[in-house]
CSV table of C-alpha atoms and ligand atoms in Angstrom, one decimal:
chain,number,residue,atom,x,y,z
F,1,MET,CA,-19.0,-12.1,13.4
F,2,MET,CA,-19.8,-8.5,12.2
F,3,ILE,CA,-17.4,-6.9,9.6
F,4,PRO,CA,-15.7,-3.7,11.7
F,5,HIS,CA,-17.4,-0.2,11.4
F,6,TYR,CA,-14.7,1.4,11.6
F,7,TRP,CA,-10.5,1.3,10.6
F,8,TYR,CA,-8.2,2.3,13.3
F,9,ASN,CA,-5.9,5.7,12.5
F,10,ILE,CA,-2.4,5.1,14.7
F,11,ASN,CA,-1.6,8.0,14.1
F,12,VAL,CA,-3.5,10.0,17.4
F,13,ASP,CA,-1.7,7.2,19.7
F,14,LEU,CA,2.1,7.6,18.5
F,15,PRO,CA,4.7,8.1,21.0
F,16,LYS,CA,6.0,11.2,18.7
F,17,PRO,CA,4.0,13.1,16.3
F,18,LEU,CA,4.4,11.6,12.6
F,19,PRO,CA,6.4,13.8,10.7
F,20,PRO,CA,4.3,15.1,7.9
F,21,PRO,CA,4.7,14.7,4.0
F,22,ILE,CA,6.5,17.3,2.5
F,23,ASP,CA,7.1,18.8,-1.2
F,24,PRO,CA,10.4,18.9,-2.4
F,25,TYR,CA,10.4,21.6,-4.7
F,26,GLU,CA,8.5,25.2,-4.2
F,27,ALA,CA,8.0,25.5,-7.8
F,28,ASP,CA,6.9,21.8,-8.4
F,29,SER,CA,4.1,20.7,-5.7
F,30,ARG,CA,3.9,16.8,-5.4
F,31,ILE,CA,0.8,17.6,-3.2
F,32,ALA,CA,-1.0,19.8,-5.3
F,33,LEU,CA,-0.4,17.3,-8.1
F,34,LEU,CA,-2.4,14.5,-5.4
F,35,MET,CA,-5.0,16.4,-4.8
F,36,ARG,CA,-5.5,17.0,-8.5
F,37,ILE,CA,-5.2,13.3,-9.5
F,38,LEU,CA,-6.3,11.7,-6.1
F,39,PRO,CA,-10.3,11.2,-5.1
F,40,SER,CA,-10.7,13.4,-2.6
F,41,GLU,CA,-11.6,11.3,0.5
F,42,LEU,CA,-8.2,10.2,0.7
F,43,ILE,CA,-6.6,13.3,0.8
F,44,ASP,CA,-8.9,13.7,3.9
F,45,GLN,CA,-7.8,10.5,5.4
F,46,GLU,CA,-4.1,10.9,5.2
F,47,PHE,CA,-4.8,13.9,7.5
F,48,THR,CA,-7.6,12.6,9.6
F,49,PRO,CA,-7.1,13.8,13.4
F,50,LEU,CA,-9.7,10.9,13.9
F,51,ARG,CA,-8.9,7.8,15.7
F,52,TYR,CA,-11.6,6.2,14.4
F,53,VAL,CA,-12.7,6.3,10.9
F,54,PRO,CA,-16.0,4.9,9.3
F,55,ILE,CA,-15.7,2.3,6.8
F,56,PRO,CA,-18.9,3.6,4.5
F,57,ASP,CA,-21.6,0.9,4.3
F,58,GLU,CA,-20.9,0.4,0.4
F,59,VAL,CA,-17.1,-0.9,1.6
F,60,ARG,CA,-18.3,-3.0,4.2
F,61,GLU,CA,-20.7,-4.6,2.1
F,62,LEU,CA,-18.3,-5.5,-0.3
F,63,TYR,CA,-15.9,-6.6,2.2
F,64,GLU,CA,-18.6,-9.0,3.3
F,65,ARG,CA,-19.3,-10.5,0.1
F,66,MET,CA,-15.7,-10.8,-0.9
F,67,GLY,CA,-15.1,-13.0,2.4
F,68,ARG,CA,-14.7,-11.1,5.3
F,69,PRO,CA,-14.0,-11.7,7.6
F,70,THR,CA,-11.0,-13.4,6.6
F,71,PRO,CA,-10.2,-16.7,9.1
F,72,PHE,CA,-8.5,-16.5,12.2
F,73,ARG,CA,-7.3,-20.0,12.8
F,74,ARG,CA,-5.1,-22.3,15.2
F,75,ALA,CA,-2.5,-23.9,13.3
F,76,TYR,CA,-2.1,-27.1,15.0
F,77,GLY,CA,-0.6,-29.2,12.4
F,78,LEU,CA,2.6,-26.9,12.9
F,79,GLU,CA,2.3,-26.6,16.6
F,80,ARG,CA,2.8,-30.7,16.1
F,81,ALA,CA,5.3,-30.5,14.1
F,82,LEU,CA,7.4,-28.1,16.2
F,83,GLY,CA,6.2,-29.8,19.1
F,84,ASN,CA,6.8,-27.4,22.3
F,85,GLY,CA,4.1,-26.1,22.9
F,86,VAL,CA,4.0,-22.9,22.1
F,87,ARG,CA,0.3,-22.5,20.7
F,88,ILE,CA,0.0,-20.3,17.0
F,89,TYR,CA,-2.8,-18.5,15.4
F,90,TYR,CA,-2.8,-17.1,12.0
F,91,LYS,CA,-4.9,-14.3,10.1
F,92,PHE,CA,-5.8,-15.8,6.4
F,93,GLU,CA,-5.9,-12.9,3.8
F,94,GLY,CA,-5.3,-15.3,1.0
F,95,ALA,CA,-8.8,-16.4,1.6
F,96,LEU,CA,-10.0,-13.0,-0.5
F,97,PRO,CA,-10.7,-13.8,-4.3
F,98,THR,CA,-7.3,-12.6,-5.4
F,99,GLY,CA,-5.3,-14.0,-3.1
F,100,SER,CA,-3.7,-11.0,-0.8
F,101,HIS,CA,-4.8,-8.2,1.2
F,102,LYS,CA,-4.7,-5.5,-1.2
F,103,LEU,CA,-8.6,-5.6,-2.1
F,104,ASN,CA,-8.5,-4.6,1.4
F,105,THR,CA,-7.4,-1.0,0.3
F,106,ALA,CA,-8.7,-1.2,-3.5
F,107,ILE,CA,-12.4,-1.6,-2.6
F,108,PRO,CA,-12.1,1.8,-0.9
F,109,GLN,CA,-9.9,3.5,-3.0
F,110,VAL,CA,-12.1,2.7,-6.7
F,111,TYR,CA,-15.4,3.5,-4.4
F,112,TYR,CA,-14.0,7.1,-3.3
F,113,ALA,CA,-12.7,7.6,-6.7
F,114,LEU,CA,-16.6,6.6,-8.1
F,115,LYS,CA,-18.1,8.9,-5.5
F,116,ASP,CA,-16.0,11.9,-7.0
F,117,GLY,CA,-17.4,11.4,-10.4
F,118,ALA,CA,-14.6,9.0,-11.8
F,119,ARG,CA,-15.7,6.7,-14.8
F,120,GLU,CA,-11.8,4.5,-14.9
F,121,VAL,CA,-9.0,4.5,-12.5
F,122,VAL,CA,-5.9,4.4,-13.4
F,123,THR,CA,-2.9,2.2,-11.7
F,124,GLU,CA,0.9,1.1,-11.9
F,125,THR,CA,1.4,-2.4,-10.7
F,126,GLY,CA,4.9,-4.8,-10.6
F,127,ALA,CA,4.7,-8.4,-10.4
F,128,GLY,CA,0.8,-7.7,-10.3
F,129,GLN,CA,-1.0,-8.8,-7.0
F,130,TRP,CA,-2.0,-4.8,-7.0
F,131,GLY,CA,-3.0,-5.0,-10.0
F,132,LEU,CA,-5.4,-7.8,-9.6
F,133,ALA,CA,-7.1,-6.3,-6.6
F,134,VAL,CA,-7.5,-3.1,-8.4
F,135,SER,CA,-8.9,-4.6,-11.4
F,136,LEU,CA,-11.1,-6.7,-9.2
F,137,ALA,CA,-12.6,-3.5,-7.3
F,138,ALA,CA,-12.9,-1.7,-10.3
F,139,ALA,CA,-15.4,-4.5,-12.2
F,140,LEU,CA,-17.1,-5.0,-8.9
F,141,LEU,CA,-18.2,-1.0,-8.6
F,142,GLY,CA,-18.4,-0.8,-12.2
F,143,VAL,CA,-15.7,1.4,-13.6
F,144,LYS,CA,-13.1,0.7,-16.0
F,145,ALA,CA,-9.4,0.0,-14.8
F,146,THR,CA,-6.4,0.5,-16.1
F,147,VAL,CA,-3.3,-0.7,-15.2
F,148,PHE,CA,0.5,-0.1,-16.2
F,149,MET,CA,2.6,-3.4,-16.0
F,150,THR,CA,5.9,-3.1,-15.3
F,151,ARG,CA,7.3,-4.5,-18.7
F,152,ASN,CA,9.3,-7.4,-17.4
F,153,SER,CA,6.6,-8.5,-15.3
F,154,TYR,CA,4.3,-8.2,-18.2
F,155,PHE,CA,5.9,-10.8,-19.9
F,156,ASN,CA,6.8,-13.0,-17.4
F,157,LYS,CA,3.8,-13.4,-15.5
F,158,THR,CA,1.7,-13.8,-17.6
F,159,GLN,CA,-1.4,-15.3,-15.4
F,160,ARG,CA,-1.8,-12.5,-13.8
F,161,VAL,CA,-2.2,-10.6,-16.9
F,162,LEU,CA,-5.0,-13.0,-17.8
F,163,PHE,CA,-6.7,-12.8,-14.6
F,164,MET,CA,-6.7,-8.7,-14.7
F,165,ARG,CA,-8.3,-8.4,-18.3
F,166,THR,CA,-10.9,-11.6,-16.7
F,167,TYR,CA,-11.8,-9.0,-14.9
F,168,GLY,CA,-12.3,-6.6,-17.7
F,169,ALA,CA,-9.1,-4.1,-16.7
F,170,GLU,CA,-6.9,-3.1,-19.8
F,171,VAL,CA,-3.7,-3.9,-19.1
F,172,TYR,CA,-0.5,-2.2,-20.4
F,173,PRO,CA,3.3,-3.3,-20.5
F,174,SER,CA,5.2,0.0,-19.2
F,175,PRO,CA,7.2,1.8,-20.9
F,176,SER,CA,4.3,2.2,-23.1
F,177,GLU,CA,3.2,3.9,-26.2
F,178,LEU,CA,0.4,5.8,-24.5
F,179,THR,CA,2.4,8.6,-22.8
F,180,LYS,CA,4.8,10.5,-23.8
F,181,TYR,CA,6.7,9.6,-20.7
F,182,GLY,CA,6.4,5.8,-22.1
F,183,ARG,CA,7.1,6.6,-25.8
F,184,GLU,CA,10.7,9.0,-24.7
F,185,ALA,CA,11.6,5.4,-22.7
F,186,LEU,CA,11.2,3.0,-25.6
F,187,ARG,CA,12.5,5.4,-28.3
F,188,VAL,CA,16.1,4.9,-26.2
F,189,ARG,CA,15.6,2.2,-25.3
F,190,PRO,CA,13.4,-0.6,-27.4
F,191,ASP,CA,13.7,-3.2,-25.0
F,192,HIS,CA,13.4,-1.1,-21.9
F,193,PRO,CA,12.5,-3.7,-19.2
F,194,GLY,CA,10.0,-1.4,-17.2
F,195,SER,CA,10.6,-0.2,-13.5
F,196,LEU,CA,7.9,0.7,-11.0
F,197,GLY,CA,9.0,4.4,-11.2
F,198,LEU,CA,7.9,4.6,-14.7
F,199,ALA,CA,5.1,3.0,-14.2
F,200,ILE,CA,3.7,4.9,-11.5
F,201,THR,CA,4.7,7.9,-14.0
F,202,GLU,CA,3.1,6.9,-17.4
F,203,ALA,CA,-0.3,5.8,-14.7
F,204,ILE,CA,-0.2,9.8,-13.4
F,205,GLU,CA,0.2,11.1,-16.9
F,206,PHE,CA,-2.5,8.7,-18.2
F,207,THR,CA,-4.7,10.1,-15.6
F,208,LEU,CA,-4.0,14.0,-16.3
F,209,MET,CA,-4.4,13.1,-20.1
F,210,GLY,CA,-8.3,12.4,-19.7
F,211,GLU,CA,-11.8,13.4,-18.5
F,212,GLY,CA,-13.1,11.4,-15.3
F,213,ARG,CA,-10.3,9.4,-14.7
F,214,LYS,CA,-8.6,9.1,-10.9
F,215,TYR,CA,-5.2,7.8,-9.9
F,216,ILE,CA,-4.9,5.3,-6.9
F,217,PRO,CA,-1.6,4.1,-5.4
F,218,GLY,CA,-0.8,1.0,-3.8
F,219,SER,CA,2.2,2.7,-1.6
F,220,VAL,CA,3.1,3.4,1.7
F,221,LEU,CA,0.6,6.1,1.9
F,222,GLY,CA,-1.4,6.6,5.2
F,223,PHE,CA,-5.0,5.7,4.4
F,224,VAL,CA,-3.7,2.6,2.7
F,225,ILE,CA,-2.2,1.5,6.0
F,226,LEU,CA,-5.6,2.8,7.2
F,227,HIS,CA,-7.9,0.6,5.3
F,228,GLN,CA,-5.6,-2.6,6.0
F,229,THR,CA,-6.3,-1.6,9.7
F,230,VAL,CA,-9.9,-3.9,8.7
F,231,ILE,CA,-7.7,-6.8,9.3
F,232,GLY,CA,-6.6,-6.0,12.7
F,233,GLN,CA,-9.8,-4.7,13.3
F,234,GLU,CA,-11.5,-8.4,12.7
F,235,VAL,CA,-8.7,-9.8,15.1
F,236,LEU,CA,-9.5,-8.0,18.3
F,237,GLN,CA,-13.0,-9.4,18.1
F,238,GLN,CA,-11.4,-13.1,17.0
F,239,MET,CA,-9.0,-14.0,19.5
F,240,PRO,CA,-9.8,-16.4,22.2
F,241,GLU,CA,-6.4,-14.5,24.0
F,242,GLU,CA,-3.7,-12.1,24.4
F,243,PRO,CA,-0.4,-13.3,22.3
F,244,ASP,CA,3.0,-12.9,23.6
F,245,LEU,CA,4.1,-12.3,20.3
F,246,VAL,CA,2.7,-10.6,17.1
F,247,ILE,CA,4.7,-11.2,13.6
F,248,GLY,CA,4.3,-10.0,9.9
F,249,CYS,CA,6.2,-9.5,6.9
F,250,VAL,CA,7.1,-6.1,5.5
F,251,GLY,CA,7.4,-5.0,1.6
F,252,GLY,CA,5.8,-1.3,1.9
F,253,GLY,CA,4.5,-2.1,5.4
F,254,SER,CA,0.6,-2.1,4.9
F,255,ASN,CA,-0.2,-5.7,5.7
F,256,PHE,CA,1.9,-5.9,8.6
F,257,SER,CA,0.5,-2.4,9.8
F,258,GLY,CA,-2.9,-3.3,8.8
F,259,PHE,CA,-2.7,-6.3,11.3
F,260,SER,CA,-0.9,-5.1,14.2
F,261,PHE,CA,-1.7,-1.5,14.5
F,262,PRO,CA,-5.0,-1.8,16.4
F,263,MET,CA,-3.2,-4.2,18.5
F,264,ILE,CA,-0.2,-1.7,19.2
F,265,GLY,CA,-2.9,1.0,19.5
F,266,ALA,CA,-4.1,-0.4,22.6
F,267,LYS,CA,-0.9,-1.0,24.2
F,268,LEU,CA,0.1,2.6,23.6
F,269,ARG,CA,-3.2,3.5,25.6
F,270,GLY,CA,-2.5,1.2,28.1
F,271,GLU,CA,-5.5,-0.8,27.2
F,272,GLY,CA,-3.9,-4.3,27.3
F,273,PHE,CA,-1.1,-6.4,25.1
F,274,GLU,CA,1.1,-5.0,27.9
F,275,LYS,CA,3.7,-8.2,27.4
F,276,THR,CA,2.7,-8.6,23.7
F,277,ARG,CA,6.0,-8.1,21.0
F,278,PHE,CA,5.4,-6.9,17.6
F,279,LEU,CA,8.2,-8.3,14.6
F,280,ALA,CA,8.1,-7.2,11.4
F,281,VAL,CA,9.9,-9.6,9.0
F,282,GLU,CA,11.5,-8.1,6.2
F,283,SER,CA,13.7,-9.4,2.8
F,284,LYS,CA,17.3,-9.6,2.9
F,285,ALA,CA,16.7,-8.0,-0.7
F,286,ALA,CA,15.1,-4.9,0.6
F,287,PRO,CA,16.5,-4.7,4.3
F,288,LYS,CA,15.4,-1.0,5.1
F,289,LEU,CA,13.7,-1.7,8.8
F,290,THR,CA,17.5,-3.4,9.6
F,291,SER,CA,19.8,-1.2,7.8
F,292,GLY,CA,18.2,1.5,6.1
F,293,ARG,CA,18.3,5.7,6.8
F,294,TYR,CA,15.3,7.5,8.9
F,295,MET,CA,14.9,10.3,6.5
F,296,TYR,CA,12.7,12.1,4.1
F,297,ASP,CA,12.9,10.2,0.6
F,298,PHE,CA,10.6,9.7,-2.1
F,299,PRO,CA,7.8,6.6,-1.5
F,300,ASP,CA,8.2,6.1,-5.4
F,301,THR,CA,10.7,5.2,-7.3
F,302,GLY,CA,10.5,8.2,-10.0
F,303,GLY,CA,10.1,10.6,-7.2
F,304,LEU,CA,6.7,11.9,-8.4
F,305,LEU,CA,4.5,11.9,-4.7
F,306,PRO,CA,5.5,13.9,-1.9
F,307,MET,CA,8.5,13.1,0.4
F,308,VAL,CA,7.9,11.1,3.4
F,309,LYS,CA,9.7,10.6,6.6
F,310,MET,CA,10.7,6.7,6.5
F,311,LEU,CA,13.6,4.3,7.3
F,312,THR,CA,14.0,3.8,3.2
F,313,LEU,CA,17.5,2.4,1.5
F,314,GLY,CA,16.8,5.4,-1.2
F,315,HIS,CA,14.3,5.2,-4.1
F,316,ASP,CA,17.0,5.0,-6.3
F,317,TYR,CA,17.8,1.5,-4.5
F,318,VAL,CA,17.3,-1.5,-6.6
F,319,PRO,CA,16.5,-4.6,-5.0
F,320,PRO,CA,18.8,-8.1,-6.1
F,321,PRO,CA,15.9,-10.4,-7.6
F,322,THR,CA,14.2,-12.5,-4.8
F,323,HIS,CA,10.5,-14.6,-5.6
F,324,ALA,CA,9.3,-12.4,-2.8
F,325,ALA,CA,8.4,-9.1,-5.2
F,326,GLY,CA,6.0,-7.7,-2.6
F,327,LEU,CA,8.9,-7.4,-0.4
F,328,ARG,CA,11.4,-5.5,-2.9
F,329,TYR,CA,10.5,-2.1,-1.3
F,330,HIS,CA,12.7,0.8,-0.6
F,331,GLY,CA,10.9,1.8,2.3
F,332,ALA,CA,8.6,1.5,5.0
F,333,ALA,CA,5.3,3.3,5.7
F,334,PRO,CA,6.1,6.3,8.5
F,335,ALA,CA,4.0,5.0,10.9
F,336,LEU,CA,5.9,1.8,11.1
F,337,SER,CA,9.1,3.7,10.6
F,338,LEU,CA,8.3,5.6,13.4
F,339,LEU,CA,7.5,2.3,15.5
F,340,VAL,CA,10.8,0.7,14.8
F,341,ARG,CA,12.8,4.0,15.4
F,342,GLU,CA,11.1,4.3,19.1
F,343,GLY,CA,11.7,0.4,19.9
F,344,ILE,CA,7.9,-0.4,20.0
F,345,VAL,CA,8.7,-3.0,16.8
F,346,GLU,CA,11.4,-5.2,16.5
F,347,ALA,CA,12.9,-6.0,12.8
F,348,ARG,CA,13.9,-8.7,11.3
F,349,ALA,CA,15.7,-9.7,7.8
F,350,TYR,CA,15.5,-13.4,6.4
F,351,GLY,CA,17.3,-14.8,2.9
F,352,GLN,CA,15.2,-16.8,0.3
F,353,GLU,CA,16.4,-20.0,1.0
F,354,GLU,CA,15.2,-20.6,4.9
F,355,VAL,CA,12.1,-18.0,3.8
F,356,MET,CA,11.4,-21.3,1.3
F,357,GLU,CA,12.2,-23.9,3.8
F,358,ALA,CA,9.4,-22.5,5.9
F,359,ALA,CA,7.0,-22.2,3.1
F,360,ARG,CA,7.5,-26.0,3.0
F,361,LEU,CA,6.7,-26.7,6.4
F,362,PHE,CA,3.6,-24.5,6.3
F,363,ALA,CA,2.1,-26.5,3.2
F,364,ARG,CA,2.9,-30.1,4.6
F,365,THR,CA,1.5,-28.7,8.1
F,366,GLU,CA,-1.6,-26.6,7.4
F,367,GLY,CA,-2.2,-27.3,3.8
F,368,ILE,CA,-2.1,-23.6,2.3
F,369,ILE,CA,1.0,-22.7,0.1
F,370,PRO,CA,1.9,-19.6,1.0
F,371,ALA,CA,2.8,-16.5,-1.0
F,372,PRO,CA,6.5,-16.5,-0.9
F,373,GLU,CA,5.9,-13.0,0.9
F,374,SER,CA,4.1,-14.4,4.1
F,375,ALA,CA,6.8,-17.4,4.2
F,376,HIS,CA,9.0,-14.3,5.2
F,377,ALA,CA,6.5,-14.4,8.3
F,378,ILE,CA,6.0,-18.2,9.3
F,379,ARG,CA,9.9,-18.3,9.3
F,380,ALA,CA,10.0,-16.1,12.3
F,381,VAL,CA,7.1,-17.6,13.7
F,382,ILE,CA,9.0,-21.1,13.4
F,383,ASP,CA,12.3,-19.3,15.2
F,384,GLU,CA,10.8,-17.5,17.6
F,385,ALA,CA,8.4,-20.8,18.6
F,386,LYS,CA,11.3,-22.8,19.5
F,387,ARG,CA,12.6,-20.3,21.6
F,388,MET,CA,9.5,-19.4,23.7
F,389,PRO,CA,8.1,-21.1,26.9
F,390,LYS,CA,5.6,-23.5,26.7
F,391,GLY,CA,2.5,-21.9,26.6
F,392,SER,CA,3.6,-19.2,24.9
F,393,VAL,CA,1.0,-17.3,22.3
F,394,ILE,CA,1.8,-16.4,18.4
F,395,PHE,CA,-0.3,-14.2,16.1
F,396,PHE,CA,0.9,-14.0,12.7
F,397,ASN,CA,-0.6,-12.4,9.6
F,398,LEU,CA,-0.6,-14.8,6.4
F,399,SER,CA,-1.0,-11.9,3.9
F,400,GLY,CA,-1.5,-14.0,0.9
F,401,HIS,CA,-1.5,-17.8,-0.8
F,402,GLY,CA,1.3,-18.7,-3.1
F,403,LEU,CA,-1.1,-20.4,-6.1
F,404,LEU,CA,0.0,-17.8,-8.0
F,405,ASP,CA,3.9,-17.8,-7.2
F,406,VAL,CA,5.3,-21.0,-9.4
F,407,ASP,CA,8.3,-20.2,-10.0
F,408,ALA,CA,9.0,-19.8,-6.5
F,409,TYR,CA,8.6,-23.1,-5.3
F,410,SER,CA,10.3,-24.7,-8.6
F,411,ASN,CA,13.8,-25.6,-6.4
F,412,VAL,CA,11.6,-26.6,-3.5
F,413,ARG,CA,12.5,-30.4,-2.6
D,1,LIG,C1,2.3,-7.2,-2.1
D,1,LIG,C2,2.4,-8.1,-0.9
D,1,LIG,C3,2.8,-7.9,0.6
D,1,LIG,C4,3.7,-6.4,1.0
D,1,LIG,O1,3.5,-5.5,0.8
D,1,LIG,P1,3.0,-4.8,2.1
D,1,LIG,O2,2.5,-3.3,1.3
D,1,LIG,O3,4.5,-5.0,3.2
D,1,LIG,O4,2.0,-5.8,2.8
D,1,LIG,C5,3.4,-9.0,1.2
D,1,LIG,N1,2.0,-10.3,1.1
D,1,LIG,C6,1.9,-10.0,-0.4
D,1,LIG,C7,0.8,-11.9,-0.5
D,1,LIG,C8,1.7,-9.2,-1.0
D,1,LIG,O5,0.7,-9.4,-2.4
């Protein structure tokens, strides 16, 4: 099987035009700021009119070296445990070295930074999956990575910090002493736990402070979704039959969209998948798809990026703690939000207990300890399979493994 030659841009096939990003304040342009700090190719990709965007050969080669195409497997053990003749297939993004799909966009983002002449990439991370992916992508491409990690996670998720350093990254707890904004936050509150908004602010300030630096974001911008479609482009080649139902979990929406958009696009163009339903699963800790409002909001807590129209709980929403840290995000990617609004994608929210129970069943039947985020998709697979007629087919995305999420399994019996 070949690594896809193209990412897929669903924006050209949406039933309504996607509302563009906007600047909230005239004087203080967010879009102009992005143009200064982001690799230029990413800005072009954000607004590309192309349906298929070529994947550079260097990126395809790195995808291959890191284990793409990832496996697309039949979940025979889970099927047997459910016992009602529904066929279940899953795409396994946990097969990548950092254990999740996030490497799919980290590699091209660092690649485009290097093409712009950058010698260093700067980013923020919460729980650490994004920081880990950026650290590896930077190591592979020979640039330096600097990661601002929310102080609370920095001291609680020490394994991830050690792994980022193993890949050669500089990792700082945010707030840090490196930036004006960080020093000010620490002066006001020396034991500041940090926040993603603050970490983004520091990463951007740090990027602007030095020469040869580019900022690369892990959040819901369109090019992140675009790069993740390598997942679904592979599925189109790997699938032995058409699904009745496609399921994925949603934090910001990148793995769900990357997995499902090539299939949804084919459906929108009338090229197959006529009877396929699509189901996005979120955490009850951050239920923007099922209880959010569709409006312009900031994608980042700090309000530094341009506003986008999306389903959101408000950028100042503070989610309750949950093991699925990657799903604690206030908004969902604009294209995904639009598809939910139009009724093309269904949405559901689950709580932590029921999700971890599904994780346990999957581990015992398939052998893979799923990431708590991915376990949300598994919960929905189990509930849906029980209701579907014999012979139905379900695809789901296993966005990551849970081998770094030891705490999440501490209460599993
Ligand atoms: C980050 C993460 C998610 C959530 O992010 P999306 O952008 O919604 O994909 C889901 N699963 C895993 C394993 C993650 O690391």
